[in-house]
Short mmCIF file of C-alpha atoms in Angstrom, two decimals:
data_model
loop_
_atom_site.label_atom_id
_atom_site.label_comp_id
_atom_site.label_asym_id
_atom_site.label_seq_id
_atom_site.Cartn_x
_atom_site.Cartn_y
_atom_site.Cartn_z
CA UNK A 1 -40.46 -166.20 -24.08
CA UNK A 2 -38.37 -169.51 -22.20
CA UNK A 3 -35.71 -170.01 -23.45
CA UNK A 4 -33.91 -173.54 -22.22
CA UNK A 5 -30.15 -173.97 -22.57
CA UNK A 6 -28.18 -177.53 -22.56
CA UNK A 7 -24.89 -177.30 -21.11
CA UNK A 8 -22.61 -179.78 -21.99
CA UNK A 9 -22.04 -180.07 -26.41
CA UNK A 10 -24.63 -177.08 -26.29
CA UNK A 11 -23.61 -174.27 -24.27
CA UNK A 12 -20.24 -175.54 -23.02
CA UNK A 13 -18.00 -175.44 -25.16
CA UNK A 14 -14.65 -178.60 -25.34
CA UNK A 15 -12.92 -176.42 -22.45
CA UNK A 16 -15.82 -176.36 -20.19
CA UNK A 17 -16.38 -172.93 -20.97
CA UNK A 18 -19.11 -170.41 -22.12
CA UNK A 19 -18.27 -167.92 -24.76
CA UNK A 20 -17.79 -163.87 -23.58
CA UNK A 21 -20.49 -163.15 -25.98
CA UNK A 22 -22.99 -166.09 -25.59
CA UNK A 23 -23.06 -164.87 -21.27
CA UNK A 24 -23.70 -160.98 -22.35
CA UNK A 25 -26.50 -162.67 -25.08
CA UNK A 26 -28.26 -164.54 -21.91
CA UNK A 27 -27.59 -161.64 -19.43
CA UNK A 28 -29.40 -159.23 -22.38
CA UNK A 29 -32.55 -162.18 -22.64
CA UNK A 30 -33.06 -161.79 -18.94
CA UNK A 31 -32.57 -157.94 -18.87
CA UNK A 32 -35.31 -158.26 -21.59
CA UNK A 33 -37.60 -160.19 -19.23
CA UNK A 34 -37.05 -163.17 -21.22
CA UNK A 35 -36.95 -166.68 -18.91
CA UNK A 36 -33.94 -168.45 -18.71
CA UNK A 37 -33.71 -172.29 -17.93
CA UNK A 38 -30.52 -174.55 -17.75
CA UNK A 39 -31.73 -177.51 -18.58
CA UNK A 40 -28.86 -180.70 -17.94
CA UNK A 41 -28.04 -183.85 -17.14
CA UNK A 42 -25.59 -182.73 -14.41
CA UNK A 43 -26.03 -182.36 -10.38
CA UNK A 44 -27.52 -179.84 -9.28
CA UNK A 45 -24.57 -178.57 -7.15
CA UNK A 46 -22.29 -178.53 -10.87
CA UNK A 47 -24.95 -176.59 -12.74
CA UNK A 48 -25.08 -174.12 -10.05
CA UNK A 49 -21.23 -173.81 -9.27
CA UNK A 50 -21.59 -172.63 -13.93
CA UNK A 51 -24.76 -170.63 -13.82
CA UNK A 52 -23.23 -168.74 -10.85
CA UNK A 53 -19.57 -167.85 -12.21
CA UNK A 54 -20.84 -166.88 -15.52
CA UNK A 55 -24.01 -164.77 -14.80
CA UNK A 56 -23.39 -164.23 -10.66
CA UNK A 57 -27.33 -164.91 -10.40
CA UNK A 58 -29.33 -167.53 -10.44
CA UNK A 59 -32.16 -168.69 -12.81
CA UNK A 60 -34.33 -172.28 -12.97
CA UNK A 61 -32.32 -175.18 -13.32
CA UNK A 62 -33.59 -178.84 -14.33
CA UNK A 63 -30.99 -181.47 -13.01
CA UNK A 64 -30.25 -184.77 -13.62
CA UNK A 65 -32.27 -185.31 -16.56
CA UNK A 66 -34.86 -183.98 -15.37
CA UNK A 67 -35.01 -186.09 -11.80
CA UNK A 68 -34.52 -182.70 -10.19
CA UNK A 69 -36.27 -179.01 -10.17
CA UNK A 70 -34.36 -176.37 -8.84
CA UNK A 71 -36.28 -172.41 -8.63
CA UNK A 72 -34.06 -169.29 -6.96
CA UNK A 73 -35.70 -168.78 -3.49
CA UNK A 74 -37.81 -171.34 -3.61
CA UNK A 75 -34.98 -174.32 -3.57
CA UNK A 76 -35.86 -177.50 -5.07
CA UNK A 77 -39.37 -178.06 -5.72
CA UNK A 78 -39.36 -181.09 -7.50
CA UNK A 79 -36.92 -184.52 -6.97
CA UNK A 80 -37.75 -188.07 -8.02
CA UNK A 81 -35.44 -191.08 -7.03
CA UNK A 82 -34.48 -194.37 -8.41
CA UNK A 83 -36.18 -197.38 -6.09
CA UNK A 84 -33.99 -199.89 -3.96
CA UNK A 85 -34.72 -202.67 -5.82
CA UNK A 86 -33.89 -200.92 -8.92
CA UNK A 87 -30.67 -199.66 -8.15
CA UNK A 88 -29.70 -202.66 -7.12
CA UNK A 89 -30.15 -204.83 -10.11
CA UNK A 90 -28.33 -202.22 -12.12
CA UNK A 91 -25.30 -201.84 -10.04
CA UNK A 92 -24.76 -205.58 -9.95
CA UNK A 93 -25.07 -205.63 -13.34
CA UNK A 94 -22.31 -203.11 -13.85
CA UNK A 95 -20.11 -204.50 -11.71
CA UNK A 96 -20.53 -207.66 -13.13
CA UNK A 97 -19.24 -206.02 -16.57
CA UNK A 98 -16.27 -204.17 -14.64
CA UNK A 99 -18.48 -201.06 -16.17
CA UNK A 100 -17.54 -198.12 -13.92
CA UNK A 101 -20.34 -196.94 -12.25
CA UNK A 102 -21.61 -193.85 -9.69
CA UNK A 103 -24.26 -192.97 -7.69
CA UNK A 104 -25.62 -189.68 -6.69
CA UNK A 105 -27.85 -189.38 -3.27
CA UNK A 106 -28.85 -185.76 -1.80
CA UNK A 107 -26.23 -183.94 -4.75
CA UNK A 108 -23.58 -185.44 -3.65
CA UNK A 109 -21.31 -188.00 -5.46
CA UNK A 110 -20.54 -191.25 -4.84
CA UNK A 111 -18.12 -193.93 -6.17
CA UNK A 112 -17.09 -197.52 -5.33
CA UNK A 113 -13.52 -197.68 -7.05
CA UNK A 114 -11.34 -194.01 -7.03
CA UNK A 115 -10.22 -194.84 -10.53
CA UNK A 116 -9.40 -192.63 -14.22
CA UNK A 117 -13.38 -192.40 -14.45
CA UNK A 118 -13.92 -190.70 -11.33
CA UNK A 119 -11.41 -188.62 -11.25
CA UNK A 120 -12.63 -187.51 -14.92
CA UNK A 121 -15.82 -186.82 -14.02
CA UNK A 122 -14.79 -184.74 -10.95
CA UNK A 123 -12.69 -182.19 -12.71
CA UNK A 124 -15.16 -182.22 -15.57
CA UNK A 125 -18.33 -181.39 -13.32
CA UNK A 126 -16.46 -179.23 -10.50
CA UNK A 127 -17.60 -181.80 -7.96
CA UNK A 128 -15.80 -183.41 -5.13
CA UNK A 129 -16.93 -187.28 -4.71
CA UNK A 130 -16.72 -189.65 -1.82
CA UNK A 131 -15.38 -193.82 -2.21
CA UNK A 132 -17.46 -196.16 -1.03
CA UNK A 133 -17.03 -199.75 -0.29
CA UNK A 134 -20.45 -201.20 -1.42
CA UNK A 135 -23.14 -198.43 -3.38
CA UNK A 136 -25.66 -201.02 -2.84
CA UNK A 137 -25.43 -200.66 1.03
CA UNK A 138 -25.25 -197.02 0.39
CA UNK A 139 -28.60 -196.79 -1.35
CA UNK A 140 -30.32 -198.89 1.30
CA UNK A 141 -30.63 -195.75 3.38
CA UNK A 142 -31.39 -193.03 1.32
CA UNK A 143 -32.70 -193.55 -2.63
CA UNK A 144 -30.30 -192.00 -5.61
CA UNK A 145 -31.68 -189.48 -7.97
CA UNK A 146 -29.24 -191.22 -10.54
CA UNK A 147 -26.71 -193.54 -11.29
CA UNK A 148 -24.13 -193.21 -14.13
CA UNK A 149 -21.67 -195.28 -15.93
CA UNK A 150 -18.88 -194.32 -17.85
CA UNK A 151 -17.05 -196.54 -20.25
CA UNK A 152 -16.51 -196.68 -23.89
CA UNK A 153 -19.43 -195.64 -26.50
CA UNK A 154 -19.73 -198.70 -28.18
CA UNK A 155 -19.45 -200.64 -24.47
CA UNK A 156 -22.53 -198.14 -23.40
CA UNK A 157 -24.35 -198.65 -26.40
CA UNK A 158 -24.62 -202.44 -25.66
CA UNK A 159 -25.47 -201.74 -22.02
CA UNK A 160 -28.34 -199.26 -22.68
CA UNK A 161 -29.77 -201.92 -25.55
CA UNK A 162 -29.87 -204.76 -22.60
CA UNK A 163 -31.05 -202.19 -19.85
CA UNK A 164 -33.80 -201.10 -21.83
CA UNK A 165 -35.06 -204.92 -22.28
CA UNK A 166 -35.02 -205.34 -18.86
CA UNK A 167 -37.80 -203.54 -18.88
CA UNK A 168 -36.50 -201.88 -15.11
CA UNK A 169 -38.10 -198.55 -13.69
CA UNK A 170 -36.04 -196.63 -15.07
CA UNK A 171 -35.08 -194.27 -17.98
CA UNK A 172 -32.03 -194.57 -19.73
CA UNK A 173 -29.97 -191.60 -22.24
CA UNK A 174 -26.68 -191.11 -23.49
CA UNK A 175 -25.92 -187.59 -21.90
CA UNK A 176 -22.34 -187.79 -23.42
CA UNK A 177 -20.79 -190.90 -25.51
CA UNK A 178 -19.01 -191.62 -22.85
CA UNK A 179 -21.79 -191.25 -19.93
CA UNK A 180 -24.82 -193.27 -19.63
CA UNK A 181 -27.38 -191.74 -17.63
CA UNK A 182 -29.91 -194.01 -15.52
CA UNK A 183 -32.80 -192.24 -14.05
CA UNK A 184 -36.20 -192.67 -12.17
CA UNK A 185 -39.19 -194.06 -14.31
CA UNK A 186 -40.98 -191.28 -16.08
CA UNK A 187 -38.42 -188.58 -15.45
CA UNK A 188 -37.03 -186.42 -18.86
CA UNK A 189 -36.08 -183.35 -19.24
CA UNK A 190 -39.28 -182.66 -20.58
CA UNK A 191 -41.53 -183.57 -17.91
CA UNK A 192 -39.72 -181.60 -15.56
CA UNK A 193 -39.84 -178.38 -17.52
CA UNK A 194 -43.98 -178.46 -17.74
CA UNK A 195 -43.49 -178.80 -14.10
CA UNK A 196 -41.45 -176.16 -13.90
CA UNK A 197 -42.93 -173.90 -16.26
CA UNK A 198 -46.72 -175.06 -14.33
CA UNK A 199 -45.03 -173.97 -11.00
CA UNK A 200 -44.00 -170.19 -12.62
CA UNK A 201 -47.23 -169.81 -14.59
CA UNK A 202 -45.33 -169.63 -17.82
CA UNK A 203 -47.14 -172.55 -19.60
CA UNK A 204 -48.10 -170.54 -22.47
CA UNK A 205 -45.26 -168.89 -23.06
CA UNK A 206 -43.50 -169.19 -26.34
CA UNK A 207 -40.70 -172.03 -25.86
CA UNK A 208 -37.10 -172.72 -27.46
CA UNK A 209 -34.72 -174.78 -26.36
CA UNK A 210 -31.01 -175.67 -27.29
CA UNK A 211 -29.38 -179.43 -27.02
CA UNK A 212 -26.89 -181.57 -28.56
CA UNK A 213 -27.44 -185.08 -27.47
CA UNK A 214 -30.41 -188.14 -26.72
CA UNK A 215 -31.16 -186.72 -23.64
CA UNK A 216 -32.69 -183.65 -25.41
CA UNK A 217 -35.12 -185.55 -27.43
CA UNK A 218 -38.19 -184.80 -25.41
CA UNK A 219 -37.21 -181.45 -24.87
CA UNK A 220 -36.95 -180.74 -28.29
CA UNK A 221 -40.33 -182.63 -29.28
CA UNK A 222 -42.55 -180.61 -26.22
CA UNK A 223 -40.98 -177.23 -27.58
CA UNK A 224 -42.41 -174.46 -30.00
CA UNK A 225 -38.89 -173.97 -31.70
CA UNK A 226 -35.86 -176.00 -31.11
CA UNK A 227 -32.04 -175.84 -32.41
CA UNK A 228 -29.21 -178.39 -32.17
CA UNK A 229 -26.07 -177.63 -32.29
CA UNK A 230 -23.62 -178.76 -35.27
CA UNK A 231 -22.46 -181.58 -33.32
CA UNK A 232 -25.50 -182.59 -32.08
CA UNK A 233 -26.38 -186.39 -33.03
CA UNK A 234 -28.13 -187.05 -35.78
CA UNK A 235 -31.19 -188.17 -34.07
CA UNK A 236 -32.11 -184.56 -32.87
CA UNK A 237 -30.73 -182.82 -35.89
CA UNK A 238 -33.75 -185.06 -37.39
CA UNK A 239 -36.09 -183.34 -35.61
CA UNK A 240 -34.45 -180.03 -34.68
CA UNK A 241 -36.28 -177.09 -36.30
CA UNK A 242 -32.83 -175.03 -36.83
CA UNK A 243 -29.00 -176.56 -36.73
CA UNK A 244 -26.68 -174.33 -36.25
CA UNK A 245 -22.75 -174.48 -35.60
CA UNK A 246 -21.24 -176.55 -33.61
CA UNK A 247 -20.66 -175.81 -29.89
CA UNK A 248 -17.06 -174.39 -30.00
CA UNK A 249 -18.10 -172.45 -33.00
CA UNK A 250 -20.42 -171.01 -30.64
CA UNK A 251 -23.34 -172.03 -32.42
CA UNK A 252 -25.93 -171.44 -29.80
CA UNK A 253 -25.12 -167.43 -29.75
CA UNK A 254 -25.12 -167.73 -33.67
CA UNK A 255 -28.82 -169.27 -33.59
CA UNK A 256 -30.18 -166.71 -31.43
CA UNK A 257 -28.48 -163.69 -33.39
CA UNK A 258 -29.56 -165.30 -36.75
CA UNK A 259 -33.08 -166.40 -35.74
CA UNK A 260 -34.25 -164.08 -32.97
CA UNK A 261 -32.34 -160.81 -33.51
CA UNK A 262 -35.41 -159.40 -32.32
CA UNK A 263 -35.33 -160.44 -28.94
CA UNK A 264 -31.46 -159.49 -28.42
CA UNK A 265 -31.76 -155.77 -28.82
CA UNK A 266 -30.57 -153.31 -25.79
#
């Protein structure tokens, strides 16, 4: 059995934190032999810095949306980057909105302004960032894995309608309300876990996955069982086989105890 955990909405709760009893419900899945997957739209570096306090281990990690494939021991095994030309057109577009907007290039963070958004982010993810002068000039010399902007929902909704008729090579989600994720052509969360799953010889293994937000669409439509949380969007409560609580109720412990008690036993 793989079982695929969202962080942020799903896992996570408002305070950035995972519940004592959902970490001794994952530690008992992998004592069980069970396969555990953190599936996010985070760096790699954040997911690790979480996956590491809580469970001091490590387990398979998709990052970025699915742009990155991390495997204990192995390293990264999989990474697909947003083109030159690409990147380019988007970040002048942001900046010609004054839309707030990052770049990430070899897991670490970068930022042309060291404003309220960046400094948000930072503490939110755990991640230090460096201020740049011009991203553009950046990304000339080494691709990003993915570019973000952060402004208001209703802002980001607009942007991600006009992105997507641009028709660019690129995939765009909502990873929070207030994030907008932009990511290599052909990249999802969902992709990257067939990869993943391909690369452990796992691929018929019984699959269920947890997620609260766009981003977890695919994941939710390539899996045998799925659950969003109670404050998922409605989108992916649509199509979630189980919703359960809502993240700070701790609804992703209270799916597994009420659906799969017989997994959880010592």
């Amino acid at each position: 059995m793989v079982f695929v955990f969202d962080l942020d909405g799903t896992l996570l709760k408002k305070d950035n934190t995972i519940s004592p009893n959902m970490v001794a419900l994952i530690k008992r899945l992998d004592k069980n032999n069970h396969r555990i997957v953190f599936a996010s739209g985070r760096m790699l570096i954040s997911i690790r810095k979480i996956v590491e306090k809580y469970f001091q281990k490590m387990f398979p990690i998709i990052a970025y949306n699915g742009a990155m494939v991390f495997i204990p021991n192995k390293g990264i095994i999989f990474e697909k980057t947003l083109d030159f030309q690409t990147s380019k057109e988007i970040i002048e577009l942001l900046r010609n909105k004054n839309i707030h907007r990052q770049a990430y290039i070899n897991d670490e963070l970068f930022s042309e302004e060291d404003n309220e958004n960046i400094k948000f982010y930072s503490r939110h993810a755990g991640v230090e960032y460096k201020v740049v002068e011009d991203l553009i000039e950046l990304i000339k010399h080494k691709n990003s894995t993915k570019l973000l902007a952060i402004d208001s929902p209703m802002k980001l909704d607009k942007l991600k309608e006009e992105l997507e008729n641009l028709n660019l090579n690129a995939e765009i989600f909502k990873s929070m309300n207030i994030f907008l994720d932009i990511v290599p052509k052909d990249v999802n969360k969902a992709i990257a876990l067939k990869y993943l799953l391909k690369t452990l010889k796992a691929e018929h293994e019984k699959l269920i996955v947890f997620g609260d937000n766009h981003n977890d669409i695919p994941l939710f439509k390539f899996a045998d069982f799925s659950i969003a949380v109670g404050n998922a969007v409605t989108e992916l409560k649509k199509i979630a086989d189980f919703v359960s609580k809502t993240n700070d109720e701790d609804g992703v412990y209270y799916a597994l105890t009420e659906k799969f008690p017989e997994f959880l036993k010592e």
